[in-house]
Coordinates of C-alpha atoms in Angstrom, one line a residue:
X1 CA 0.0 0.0 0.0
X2 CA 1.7 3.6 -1.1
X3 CA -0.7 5.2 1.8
X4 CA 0.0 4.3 4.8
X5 CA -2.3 5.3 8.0
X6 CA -1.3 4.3 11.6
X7 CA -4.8 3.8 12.6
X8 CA -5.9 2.9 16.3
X9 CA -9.2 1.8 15.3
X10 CA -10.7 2.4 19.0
X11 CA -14.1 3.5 18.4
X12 CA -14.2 -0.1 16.8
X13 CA -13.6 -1.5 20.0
X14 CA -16.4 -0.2 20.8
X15 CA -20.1 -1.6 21.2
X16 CA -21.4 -3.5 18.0
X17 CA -24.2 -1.7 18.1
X18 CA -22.7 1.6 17.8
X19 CA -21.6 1.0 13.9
X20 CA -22.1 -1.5 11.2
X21 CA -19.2 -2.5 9.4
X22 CA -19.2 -1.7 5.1
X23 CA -16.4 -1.3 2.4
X24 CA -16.3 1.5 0.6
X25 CA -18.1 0.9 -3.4
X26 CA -15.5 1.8 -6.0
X27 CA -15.7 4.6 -8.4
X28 CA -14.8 4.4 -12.1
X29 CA -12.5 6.7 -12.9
X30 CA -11.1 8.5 -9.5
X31 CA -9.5 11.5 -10.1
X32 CA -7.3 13.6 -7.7
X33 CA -8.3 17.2 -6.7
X34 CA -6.6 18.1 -3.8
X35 CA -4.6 16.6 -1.2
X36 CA -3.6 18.0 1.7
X37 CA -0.3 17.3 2.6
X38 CA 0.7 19.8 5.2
X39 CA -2.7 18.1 7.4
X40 CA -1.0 14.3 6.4
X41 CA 2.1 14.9 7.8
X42 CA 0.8 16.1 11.2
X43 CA -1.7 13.0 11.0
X44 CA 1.3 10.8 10.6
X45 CA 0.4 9.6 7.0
X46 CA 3.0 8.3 5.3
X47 CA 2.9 9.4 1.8
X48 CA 6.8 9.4 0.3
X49 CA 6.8 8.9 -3.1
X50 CA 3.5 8.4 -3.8
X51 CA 1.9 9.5 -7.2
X52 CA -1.5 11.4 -7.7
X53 CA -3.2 8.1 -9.3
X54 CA -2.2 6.0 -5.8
X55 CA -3.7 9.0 -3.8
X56 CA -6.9 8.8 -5.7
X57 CA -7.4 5.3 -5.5
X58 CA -6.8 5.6 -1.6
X59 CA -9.1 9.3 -0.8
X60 CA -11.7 7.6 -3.6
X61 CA -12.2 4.0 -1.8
X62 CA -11.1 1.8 -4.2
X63 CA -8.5 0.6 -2.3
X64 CA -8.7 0.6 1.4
X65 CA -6.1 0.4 3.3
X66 CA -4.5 -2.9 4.8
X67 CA -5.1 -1.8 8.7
X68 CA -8.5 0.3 8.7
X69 CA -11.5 -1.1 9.9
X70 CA -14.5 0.8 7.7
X71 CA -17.4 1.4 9.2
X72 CA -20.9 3.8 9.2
X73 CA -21.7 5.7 12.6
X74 CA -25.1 4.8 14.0
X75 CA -26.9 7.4 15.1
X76 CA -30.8 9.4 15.7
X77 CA -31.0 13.0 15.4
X78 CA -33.8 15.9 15.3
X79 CA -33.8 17.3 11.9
X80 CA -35.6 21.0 11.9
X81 CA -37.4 19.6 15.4
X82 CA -38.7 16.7 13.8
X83 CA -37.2 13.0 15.8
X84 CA -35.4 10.5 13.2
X85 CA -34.5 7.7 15.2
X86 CA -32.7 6.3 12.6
X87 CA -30.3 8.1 10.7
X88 CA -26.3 6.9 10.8
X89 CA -23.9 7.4 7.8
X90 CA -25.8 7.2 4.7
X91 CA -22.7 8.0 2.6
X92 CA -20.0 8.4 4.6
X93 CA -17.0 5.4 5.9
X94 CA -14.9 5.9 8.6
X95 CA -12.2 4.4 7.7
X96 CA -10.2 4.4 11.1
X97 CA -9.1 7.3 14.1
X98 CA -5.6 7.5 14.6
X99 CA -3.0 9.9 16.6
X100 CA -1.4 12.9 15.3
X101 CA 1.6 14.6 16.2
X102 CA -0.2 16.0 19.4
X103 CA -1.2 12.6 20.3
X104 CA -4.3 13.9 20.0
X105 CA -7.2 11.0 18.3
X106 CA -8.4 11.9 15.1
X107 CA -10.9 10.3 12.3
X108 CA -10.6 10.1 8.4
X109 CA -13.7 9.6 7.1
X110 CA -14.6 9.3 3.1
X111 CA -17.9 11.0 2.3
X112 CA -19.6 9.7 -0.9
X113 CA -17.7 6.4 -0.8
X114 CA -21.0 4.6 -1.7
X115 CA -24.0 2.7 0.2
X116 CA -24.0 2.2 4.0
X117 CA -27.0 0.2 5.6
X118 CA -28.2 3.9 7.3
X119 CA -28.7 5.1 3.6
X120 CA -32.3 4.8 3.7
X121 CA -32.4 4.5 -0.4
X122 CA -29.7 7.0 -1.0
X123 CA -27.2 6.4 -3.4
X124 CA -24.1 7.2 -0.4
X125 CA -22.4 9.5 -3.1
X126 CA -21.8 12.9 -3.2
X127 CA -21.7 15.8 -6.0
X128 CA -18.8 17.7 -6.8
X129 CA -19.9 21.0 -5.7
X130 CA -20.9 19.9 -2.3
X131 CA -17.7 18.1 -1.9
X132 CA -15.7 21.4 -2.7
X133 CA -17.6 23.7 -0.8
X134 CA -17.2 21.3 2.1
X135 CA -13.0 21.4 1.5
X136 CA -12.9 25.2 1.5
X137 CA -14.8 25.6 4.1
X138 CA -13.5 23.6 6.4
X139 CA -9.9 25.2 5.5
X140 CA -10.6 28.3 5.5
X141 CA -12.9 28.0 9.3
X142 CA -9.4 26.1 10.6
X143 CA -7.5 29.5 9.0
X144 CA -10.4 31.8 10.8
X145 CA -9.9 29.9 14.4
X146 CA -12.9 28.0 14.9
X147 CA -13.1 24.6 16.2
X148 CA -14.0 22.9 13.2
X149 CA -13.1 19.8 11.0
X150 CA -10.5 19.5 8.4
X151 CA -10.1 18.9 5.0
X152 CA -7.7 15.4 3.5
X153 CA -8.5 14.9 0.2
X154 CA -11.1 15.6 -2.6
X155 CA -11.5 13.3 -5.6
X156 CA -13.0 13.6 -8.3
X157 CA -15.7 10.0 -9.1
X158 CA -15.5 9.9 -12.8
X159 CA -19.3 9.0 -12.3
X160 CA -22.6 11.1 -12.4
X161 CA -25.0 11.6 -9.2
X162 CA -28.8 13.0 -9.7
X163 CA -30.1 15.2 -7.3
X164 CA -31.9 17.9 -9.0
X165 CA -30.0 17.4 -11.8
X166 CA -27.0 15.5 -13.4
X167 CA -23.8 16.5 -11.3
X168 CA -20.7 15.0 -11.3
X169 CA -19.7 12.9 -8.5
X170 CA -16.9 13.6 -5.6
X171 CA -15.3 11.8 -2.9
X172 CA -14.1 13.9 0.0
X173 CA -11.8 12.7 3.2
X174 CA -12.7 14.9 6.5
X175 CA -11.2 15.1 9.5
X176 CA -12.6 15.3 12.8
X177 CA -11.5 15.6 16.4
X178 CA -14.4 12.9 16.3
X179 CA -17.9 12.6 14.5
X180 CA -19.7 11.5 17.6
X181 CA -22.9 13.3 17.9
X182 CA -26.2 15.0 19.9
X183 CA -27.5 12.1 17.6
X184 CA -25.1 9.2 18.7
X185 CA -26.3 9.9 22.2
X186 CA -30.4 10.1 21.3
X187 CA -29.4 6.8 19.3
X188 CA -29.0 4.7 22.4
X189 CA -31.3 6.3 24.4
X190 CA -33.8 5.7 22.4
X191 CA -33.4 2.3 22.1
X192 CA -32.9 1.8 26.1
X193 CA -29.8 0.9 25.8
X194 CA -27.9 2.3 28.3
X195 CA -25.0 -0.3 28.4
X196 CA -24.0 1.2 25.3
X197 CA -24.9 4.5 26.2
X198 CA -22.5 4.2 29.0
X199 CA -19.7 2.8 26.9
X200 CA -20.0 6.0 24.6
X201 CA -20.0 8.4 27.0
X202 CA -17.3 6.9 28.5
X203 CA -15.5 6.7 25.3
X204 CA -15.9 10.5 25.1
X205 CA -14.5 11.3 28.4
X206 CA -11.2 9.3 27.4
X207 CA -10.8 11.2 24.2
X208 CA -11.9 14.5 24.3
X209 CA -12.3 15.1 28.0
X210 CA -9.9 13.2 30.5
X211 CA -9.7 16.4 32.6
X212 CA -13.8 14.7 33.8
X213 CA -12.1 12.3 35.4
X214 CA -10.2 13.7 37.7
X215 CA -12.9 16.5 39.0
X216 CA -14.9 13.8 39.1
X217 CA -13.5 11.7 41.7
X218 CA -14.2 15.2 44.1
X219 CA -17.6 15.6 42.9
X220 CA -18.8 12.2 42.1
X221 CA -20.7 13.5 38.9
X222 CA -18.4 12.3 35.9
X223 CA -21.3 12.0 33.6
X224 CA -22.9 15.4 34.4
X225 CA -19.3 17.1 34.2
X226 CA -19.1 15.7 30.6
X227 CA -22.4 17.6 30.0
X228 CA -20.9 20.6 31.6
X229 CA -17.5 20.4 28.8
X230 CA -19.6 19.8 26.4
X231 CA -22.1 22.5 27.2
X232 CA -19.3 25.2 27.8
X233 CA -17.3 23.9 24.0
X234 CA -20.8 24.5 22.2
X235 CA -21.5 27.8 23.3
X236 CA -18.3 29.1 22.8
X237 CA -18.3 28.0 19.3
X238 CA -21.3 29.2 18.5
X239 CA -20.6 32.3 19.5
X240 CA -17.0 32.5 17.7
X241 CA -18.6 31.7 14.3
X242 CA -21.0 34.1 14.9
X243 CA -18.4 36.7 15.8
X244 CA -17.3 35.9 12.2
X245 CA -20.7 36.4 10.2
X246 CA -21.3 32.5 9.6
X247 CA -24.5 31.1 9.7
X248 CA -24.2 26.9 10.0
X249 CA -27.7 26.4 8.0
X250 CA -28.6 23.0 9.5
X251 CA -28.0 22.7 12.8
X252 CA -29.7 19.5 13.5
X253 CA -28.8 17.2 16.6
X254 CA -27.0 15.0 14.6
X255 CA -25.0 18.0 13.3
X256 CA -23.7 18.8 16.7
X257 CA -20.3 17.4 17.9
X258 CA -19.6 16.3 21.2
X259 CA -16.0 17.6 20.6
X260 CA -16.8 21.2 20.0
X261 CA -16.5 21.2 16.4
X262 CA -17.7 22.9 13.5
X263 CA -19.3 19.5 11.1
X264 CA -21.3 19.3 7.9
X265 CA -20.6 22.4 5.7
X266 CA -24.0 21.9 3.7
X267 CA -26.3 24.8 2.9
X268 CA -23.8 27.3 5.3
X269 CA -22.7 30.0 4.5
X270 CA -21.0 34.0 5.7
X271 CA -23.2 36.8 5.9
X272 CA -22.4 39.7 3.6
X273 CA -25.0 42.1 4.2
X274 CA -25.7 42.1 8.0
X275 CA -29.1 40.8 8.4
X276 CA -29.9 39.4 12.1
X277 CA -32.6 37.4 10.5
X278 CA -30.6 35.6 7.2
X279 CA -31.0 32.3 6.3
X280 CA -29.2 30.8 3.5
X281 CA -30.5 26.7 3.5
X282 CA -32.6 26.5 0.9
X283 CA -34.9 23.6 3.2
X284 CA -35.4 26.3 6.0
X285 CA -38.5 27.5 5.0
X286 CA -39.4 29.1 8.8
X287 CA -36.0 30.9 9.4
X288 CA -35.4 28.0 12.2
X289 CA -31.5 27.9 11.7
X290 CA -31.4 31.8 11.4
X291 CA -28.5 33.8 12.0
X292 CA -29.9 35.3 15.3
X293 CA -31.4 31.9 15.9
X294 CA -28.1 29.6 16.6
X295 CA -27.3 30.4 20.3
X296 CA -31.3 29.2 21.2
X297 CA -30.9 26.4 18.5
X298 CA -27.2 25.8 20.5
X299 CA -29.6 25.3 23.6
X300 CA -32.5 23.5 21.8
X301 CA -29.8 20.9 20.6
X302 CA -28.2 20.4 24.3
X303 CA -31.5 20.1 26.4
X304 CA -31.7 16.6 24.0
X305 CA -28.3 15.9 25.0
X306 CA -29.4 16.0 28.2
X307 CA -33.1 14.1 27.6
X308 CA -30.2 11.4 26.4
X309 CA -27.9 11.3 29.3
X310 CA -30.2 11.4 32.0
X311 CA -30.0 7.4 32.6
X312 CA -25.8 8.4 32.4
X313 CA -26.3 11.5 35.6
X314 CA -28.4 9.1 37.6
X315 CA -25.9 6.7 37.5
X316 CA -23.8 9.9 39.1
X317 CA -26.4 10.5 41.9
X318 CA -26.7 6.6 43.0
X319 CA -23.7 6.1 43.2
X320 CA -22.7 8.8 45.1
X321 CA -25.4 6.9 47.7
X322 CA -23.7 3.5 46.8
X323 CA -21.7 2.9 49.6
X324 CA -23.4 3.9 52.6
X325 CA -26.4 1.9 51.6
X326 CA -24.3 -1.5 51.5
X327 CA -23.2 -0.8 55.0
X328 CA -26.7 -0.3 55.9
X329 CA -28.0 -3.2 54.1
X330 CA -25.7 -5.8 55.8
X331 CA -27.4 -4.5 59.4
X332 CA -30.6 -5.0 58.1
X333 CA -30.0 -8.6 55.6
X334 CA -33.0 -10.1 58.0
X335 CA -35.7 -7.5 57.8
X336 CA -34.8 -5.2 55.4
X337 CA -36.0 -6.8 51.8
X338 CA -39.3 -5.4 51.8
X339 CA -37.8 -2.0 53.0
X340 CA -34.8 -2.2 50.7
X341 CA -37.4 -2.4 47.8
X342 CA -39.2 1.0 48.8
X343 CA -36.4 2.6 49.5
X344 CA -34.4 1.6 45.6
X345 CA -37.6 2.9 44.3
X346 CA -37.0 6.5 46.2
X347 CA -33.6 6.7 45.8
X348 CA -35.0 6.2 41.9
X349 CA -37.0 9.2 42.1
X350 CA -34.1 10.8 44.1
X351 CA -31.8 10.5 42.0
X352 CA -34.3 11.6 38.9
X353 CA -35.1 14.9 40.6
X354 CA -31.9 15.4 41.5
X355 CA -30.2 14.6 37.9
X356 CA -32.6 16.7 36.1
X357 CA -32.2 19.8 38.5
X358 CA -28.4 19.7 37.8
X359 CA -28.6 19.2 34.1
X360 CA -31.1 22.4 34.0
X361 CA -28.6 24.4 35.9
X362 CA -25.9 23.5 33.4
X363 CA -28.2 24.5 30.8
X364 CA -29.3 27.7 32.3
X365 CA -25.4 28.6 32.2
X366 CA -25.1 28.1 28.7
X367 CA -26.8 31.1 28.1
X368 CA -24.4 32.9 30.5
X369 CA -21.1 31.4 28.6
X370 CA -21.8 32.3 25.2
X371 CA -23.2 35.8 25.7
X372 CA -19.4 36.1 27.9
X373 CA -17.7 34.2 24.4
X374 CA -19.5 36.6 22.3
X375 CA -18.9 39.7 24.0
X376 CA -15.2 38.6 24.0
X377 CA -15.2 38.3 21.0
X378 CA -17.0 41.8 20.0
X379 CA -14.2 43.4 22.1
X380 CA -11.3 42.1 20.4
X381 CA -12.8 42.9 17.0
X382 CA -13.1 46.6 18.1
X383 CA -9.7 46.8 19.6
X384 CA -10.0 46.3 23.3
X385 CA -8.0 44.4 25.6
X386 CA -10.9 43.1 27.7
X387 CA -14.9 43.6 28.1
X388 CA -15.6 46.4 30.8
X389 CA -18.8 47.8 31.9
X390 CA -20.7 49.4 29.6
X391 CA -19.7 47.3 26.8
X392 CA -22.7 45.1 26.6
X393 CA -24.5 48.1 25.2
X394 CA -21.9 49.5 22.7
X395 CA -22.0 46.5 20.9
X396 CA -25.5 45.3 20.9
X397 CA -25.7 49.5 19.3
X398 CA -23.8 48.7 17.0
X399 CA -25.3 45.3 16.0
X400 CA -28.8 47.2 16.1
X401 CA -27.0 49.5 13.5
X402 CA -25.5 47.0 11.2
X403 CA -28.7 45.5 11.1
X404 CA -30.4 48.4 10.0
X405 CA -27.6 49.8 7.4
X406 CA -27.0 46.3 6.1
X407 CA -23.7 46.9 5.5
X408 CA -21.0 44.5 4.6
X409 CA -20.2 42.6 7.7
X410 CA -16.6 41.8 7.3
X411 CA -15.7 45.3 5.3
X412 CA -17.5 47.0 8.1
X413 CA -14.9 45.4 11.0
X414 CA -11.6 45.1 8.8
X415 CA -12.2 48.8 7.7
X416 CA -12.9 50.0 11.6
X417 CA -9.4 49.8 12.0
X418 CA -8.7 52.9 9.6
X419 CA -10.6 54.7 12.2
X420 CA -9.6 53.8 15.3
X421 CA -7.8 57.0 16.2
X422 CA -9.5 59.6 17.4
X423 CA -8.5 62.3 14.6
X424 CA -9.2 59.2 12.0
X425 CA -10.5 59.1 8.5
X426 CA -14.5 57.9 8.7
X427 CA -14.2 57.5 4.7
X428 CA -13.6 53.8 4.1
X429 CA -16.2 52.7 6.9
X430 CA -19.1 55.2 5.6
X431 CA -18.4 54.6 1.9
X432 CA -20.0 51.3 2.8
X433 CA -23.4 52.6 3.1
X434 CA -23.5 53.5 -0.7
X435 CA -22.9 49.6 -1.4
X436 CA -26.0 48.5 -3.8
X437 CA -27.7 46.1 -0.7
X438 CA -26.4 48.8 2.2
X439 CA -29.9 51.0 3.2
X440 CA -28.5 54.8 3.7
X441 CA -30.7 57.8 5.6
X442 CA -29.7 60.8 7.3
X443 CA -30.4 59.7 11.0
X444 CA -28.9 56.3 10.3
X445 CA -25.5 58.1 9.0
X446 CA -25.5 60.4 11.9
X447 CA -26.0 57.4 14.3
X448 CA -23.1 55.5 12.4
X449 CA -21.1 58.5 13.2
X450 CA -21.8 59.3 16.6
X451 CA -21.5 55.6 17.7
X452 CA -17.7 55.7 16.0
X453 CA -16.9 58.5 17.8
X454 CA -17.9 57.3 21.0
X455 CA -16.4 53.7 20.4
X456 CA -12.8 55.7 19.5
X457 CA -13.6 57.5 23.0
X458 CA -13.4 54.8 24.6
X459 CA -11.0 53.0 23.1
X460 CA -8.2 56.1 23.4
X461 CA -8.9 56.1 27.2
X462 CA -8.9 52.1 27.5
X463 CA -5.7 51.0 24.9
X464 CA -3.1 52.3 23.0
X465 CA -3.4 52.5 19.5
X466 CA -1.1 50.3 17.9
X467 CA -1.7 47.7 20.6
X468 CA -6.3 48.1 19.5
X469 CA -5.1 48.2 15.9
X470 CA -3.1 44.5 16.0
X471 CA -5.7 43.1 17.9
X472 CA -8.1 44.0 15.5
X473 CA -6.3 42.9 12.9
X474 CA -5.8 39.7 14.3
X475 CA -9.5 39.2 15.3
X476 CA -11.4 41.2 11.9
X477 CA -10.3 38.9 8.6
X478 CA -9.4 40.7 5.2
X479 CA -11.3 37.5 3.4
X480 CA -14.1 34.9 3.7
X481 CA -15.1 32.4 1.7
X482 CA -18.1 34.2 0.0
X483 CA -20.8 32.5 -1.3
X484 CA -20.5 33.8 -5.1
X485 CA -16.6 33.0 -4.6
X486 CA -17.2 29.3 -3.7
X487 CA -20.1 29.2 -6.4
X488 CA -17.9 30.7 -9.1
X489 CA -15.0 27.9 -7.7
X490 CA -17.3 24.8 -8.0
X491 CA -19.0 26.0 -11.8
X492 CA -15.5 26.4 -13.0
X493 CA -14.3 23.0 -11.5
X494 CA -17.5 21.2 -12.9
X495 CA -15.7 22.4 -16.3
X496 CA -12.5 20.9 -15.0
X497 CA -11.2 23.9 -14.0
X498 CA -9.8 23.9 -10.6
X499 CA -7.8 27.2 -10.7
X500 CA -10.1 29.3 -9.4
X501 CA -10.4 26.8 -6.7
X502 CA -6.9 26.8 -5.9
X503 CA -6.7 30.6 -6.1
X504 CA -9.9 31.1 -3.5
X505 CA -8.2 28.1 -1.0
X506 CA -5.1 29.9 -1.3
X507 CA -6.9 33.5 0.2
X508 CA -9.2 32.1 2.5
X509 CA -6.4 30.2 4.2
X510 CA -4.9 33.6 4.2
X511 CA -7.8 35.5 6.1
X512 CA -5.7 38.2 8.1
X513 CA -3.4 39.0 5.6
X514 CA -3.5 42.0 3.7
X515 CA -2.4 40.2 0.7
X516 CA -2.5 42.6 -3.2
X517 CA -3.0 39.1 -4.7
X518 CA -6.1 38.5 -2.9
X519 CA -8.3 41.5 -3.1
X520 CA -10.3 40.4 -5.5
X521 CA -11.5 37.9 -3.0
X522 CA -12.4 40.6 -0.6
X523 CA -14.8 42.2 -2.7
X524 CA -18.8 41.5 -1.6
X525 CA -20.9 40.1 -4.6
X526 CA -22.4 42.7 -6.8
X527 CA -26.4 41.9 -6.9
X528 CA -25.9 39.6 -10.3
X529 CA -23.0 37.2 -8.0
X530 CA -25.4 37.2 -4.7
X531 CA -26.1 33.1 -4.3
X532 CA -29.1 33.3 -2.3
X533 CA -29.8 29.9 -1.1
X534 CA -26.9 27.3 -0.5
X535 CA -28.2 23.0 -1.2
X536 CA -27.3 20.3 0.9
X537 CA -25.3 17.6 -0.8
X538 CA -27.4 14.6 -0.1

């Protein structure tokens, strides 16, 4: 094998139930795209001297490789509020998790490698376009900061796939700190299983939380402080993507990760005109996935997380009781069956009572943590250090003005930074409001200005200059991967064409840079390039 992957295979250790085992269905005529090799080498892939054709058979699943277990992920999942308990990988094979570099656990996955038995009549393949869109945005979330998955490989099928029309097929490698789900957890809840249920979350502690284990021998609730990691991961990613303009599009329970990570790039996309309410999916008819929407959604998702783990934080609760009830037992072996009975059945209730009441409180913080991530967030984009009283307001003024203006959301915070002096030039931030989608009035210029000139106020008395100006470099990007950029990438690489592909990966993975050969990518679509609605890719 020219590929060769030091896979672990753990999760296959795992419960049967928790995956079926399938071989990825070859392709006719793979073709390769892009392979990431900076991403392989910290994976430990080994990959000297191998040729395109040997990657594509590999990243296309015609050959699999000698030590990988394939598999499809079981799992349930609420899809726009609606309860599926049956969904799993339809069209996507893990092929095996290994460690990186960082000894860190990671999966490859193929997705569009053929039929799983969770397809439900799908034909497990994938279109080009989706595929692409999926590799750029996952690269270019990685170059932004967010949590998020990564990008291997993309190959191109050779073969066709109808959705709403002919499109050519891909195959696409992710990489994920995981793809255990919201969903994985509903799965075996569901079905009662809590055996399994306990082996997964278990599982989870070991890989992405092992810090649980310790606070839990104080506290005696590992299971309920794996709800509490998980709880704080999602809210803070949530509100870092949303710090950036990004609006996920389907965020379904089974398109939550347990690890805190961005998954599924389907019908997502970056706002360009600020709109609170923006909705890009082309399925989300009621505005459910909403820009302004995602922290409740965030919330929405977790309280079934919680529904799922309750057996999992009553297991926390009796045992905590475990102990002192044996020693009180063996006083009372004689008489004490009839009373032993009664009393399981309170401690039962007990412990019920007692595990939802803690799982609310967890919940009830969320809230709390990403309004504290998001504020964060807002400060460093306008240049300070820290958030201080008083700041809750400034920013939701200026969100409240954005909203109103519509102007470009990234231009709008990358050209702030022209400003920031007291004595600066206003020019390149107001110019915005004469943008074709941008709504201009009198009052609505005069607020702009008057909230600018208090925000430089405060910002001369609170930082010094060049110290607000790096930090809002480092927080405002010069380039996201806008939707008529991707679109124009995957209509040129149906043609075969993958420059403009290369050329858009190459800037988004760029995003702080103030790069000449990039600028075109900076540029907001004019009303002929706005892509409206973004398609998922099954």
């Amino acid at each position: 094998m020219p590929v060769s992957f030091p896979f672990e295979n753990i999760y296959a250790t795992l419960p049967s139930q928790c995956f079926e085992p399938v071989q990825p269905t070859p392709v006719s005529e793979p073709e390769l795209i892009k392979f990431n090799e900076s991403l392989a080498d910290r994976l430990n892939i080994e990959t000297t001297d191998v040729t395109e054709s040997e990657l594509a058979t590999i990243f296309s699943g015609n050959a699999v490789p000698d030590n990988a277990i394939p598999l499809a992920m079981a799992y349930s999942g609420h899809q726009f509020g609606n309860l599926n308990p049956q969904l799993g990988d339809g069209r996507a094979i893990l092929l095996g998790d290994l460690y990186d570099k960082n000894s860190q656990l990671r999966d490859v996955q193929l997705k569009g490698a053929g039929r799983t038995p969770f397809s439900r009549g799908g034909d497990g393949r994938s279109p080009l376009g989706p595929a692409l869109r999926e590799y750029i945005l996952c690269e270019a979330m990685y170059s932004l900061g967010v949590p998020t998955t990564r990008a291997l490989a993309l190959v191109r099928s050779g073969e066709t796939v109808i959705r709403q029309q002919r499109e050519s097929g891909a195959v696409f490698t992710r990489v994920a700190a995981s793809h255990i789900r919201v969903g994985t957890f509903q799965y075996f809840a569901l079905r009662g299983d809590h055996d399994a249920l306990r082996a997964l979350a278990d599982h989870v502690i070991n890989r992405h939380y092992p810090e649980v284990k310790n606070t839990s021998e104080e506290s005696g609730k590992k299971y309920l402080n794996l709800f509490k990691k998980i709880t704080e991961n999602q809210a803070k990613l949530i509100a870092k993507w949303m710090n950036l303009g990004f609006i996920h599009g389907v965020m379904n329970t089974d398109n939550m990760t347990v690890s805190g990570e961005t998954i599924d790039y389907g019908p997502c996309a970056f706002i360009d005109s600020f709109n609170r309410k923006k909705v890009f999916s082309s399925i989300d008819q009621q505005g459910r996935y909403a820009y302004i929407n995602q922290p409740a959604i965030g919330q929405w998702n977790l309280t079934r997380l919680a529904e799922a783990m309750l057996p999992l934080f009553m297991m926390d609760t009796e045992s905590a009781h475990s102990s002192s009830d044996e020693v009180e037992a063996a006083a009372q072996k004689q008489t004490a069956q009839k009373q032993t009975a009664q009393k399981q059945t309170a401690q039962k209730q007990t412990a019920e009572k007692q595990a939802i009441e803690d799982a609310t409180q967890v919940l009830n913080d969320y809230a709390h943590i990403h309004q504290r991530a998001w504020e964060t967030g807002m400060a460093a984009k306008l240049g300070f250090s820290e958030v201080q009283e008083g700041d809750r307001q400034r920013f939701e003024a200026l969100t409240d003005l954005l909203d109103e203006t519509r102007v470009d959301f990234t231009l709008f915070f990358r050209r702030l930074n022209t400003c920031a002096a007291s004595d600066g030039d206003l020019s390149q931030v107001l110019d915005l409001l004469n943008a074709p989608e941008a709504r201009s009035s009198a009052p609505l210029l005069q607020q702009l200005k008057e909230w600018i000139q208090d925000w430089q106020g405060a910002l001369a008395q609170r930082e010094s200059l060049s110290s607000a100006q790096q930090r809002m470099n480092q927080s405002n990007p010069a380039i996201i991967p806008r939707n008529h950029q991707v679109q124009r990438a995957i209509t040129a690489a149906e043609s075969g064409d993958y420059e403009v592909f290369e050329k858009l990966l190459s800037a988004v993975t760029q995003p702080y840079e103030d790069n000449p050969e990039h600028q075109e990518f900076e540029q907001p679509p004019v009303p002929a390039e706005q892509v409206l609605r973004t398609f998922c890719g099954t």
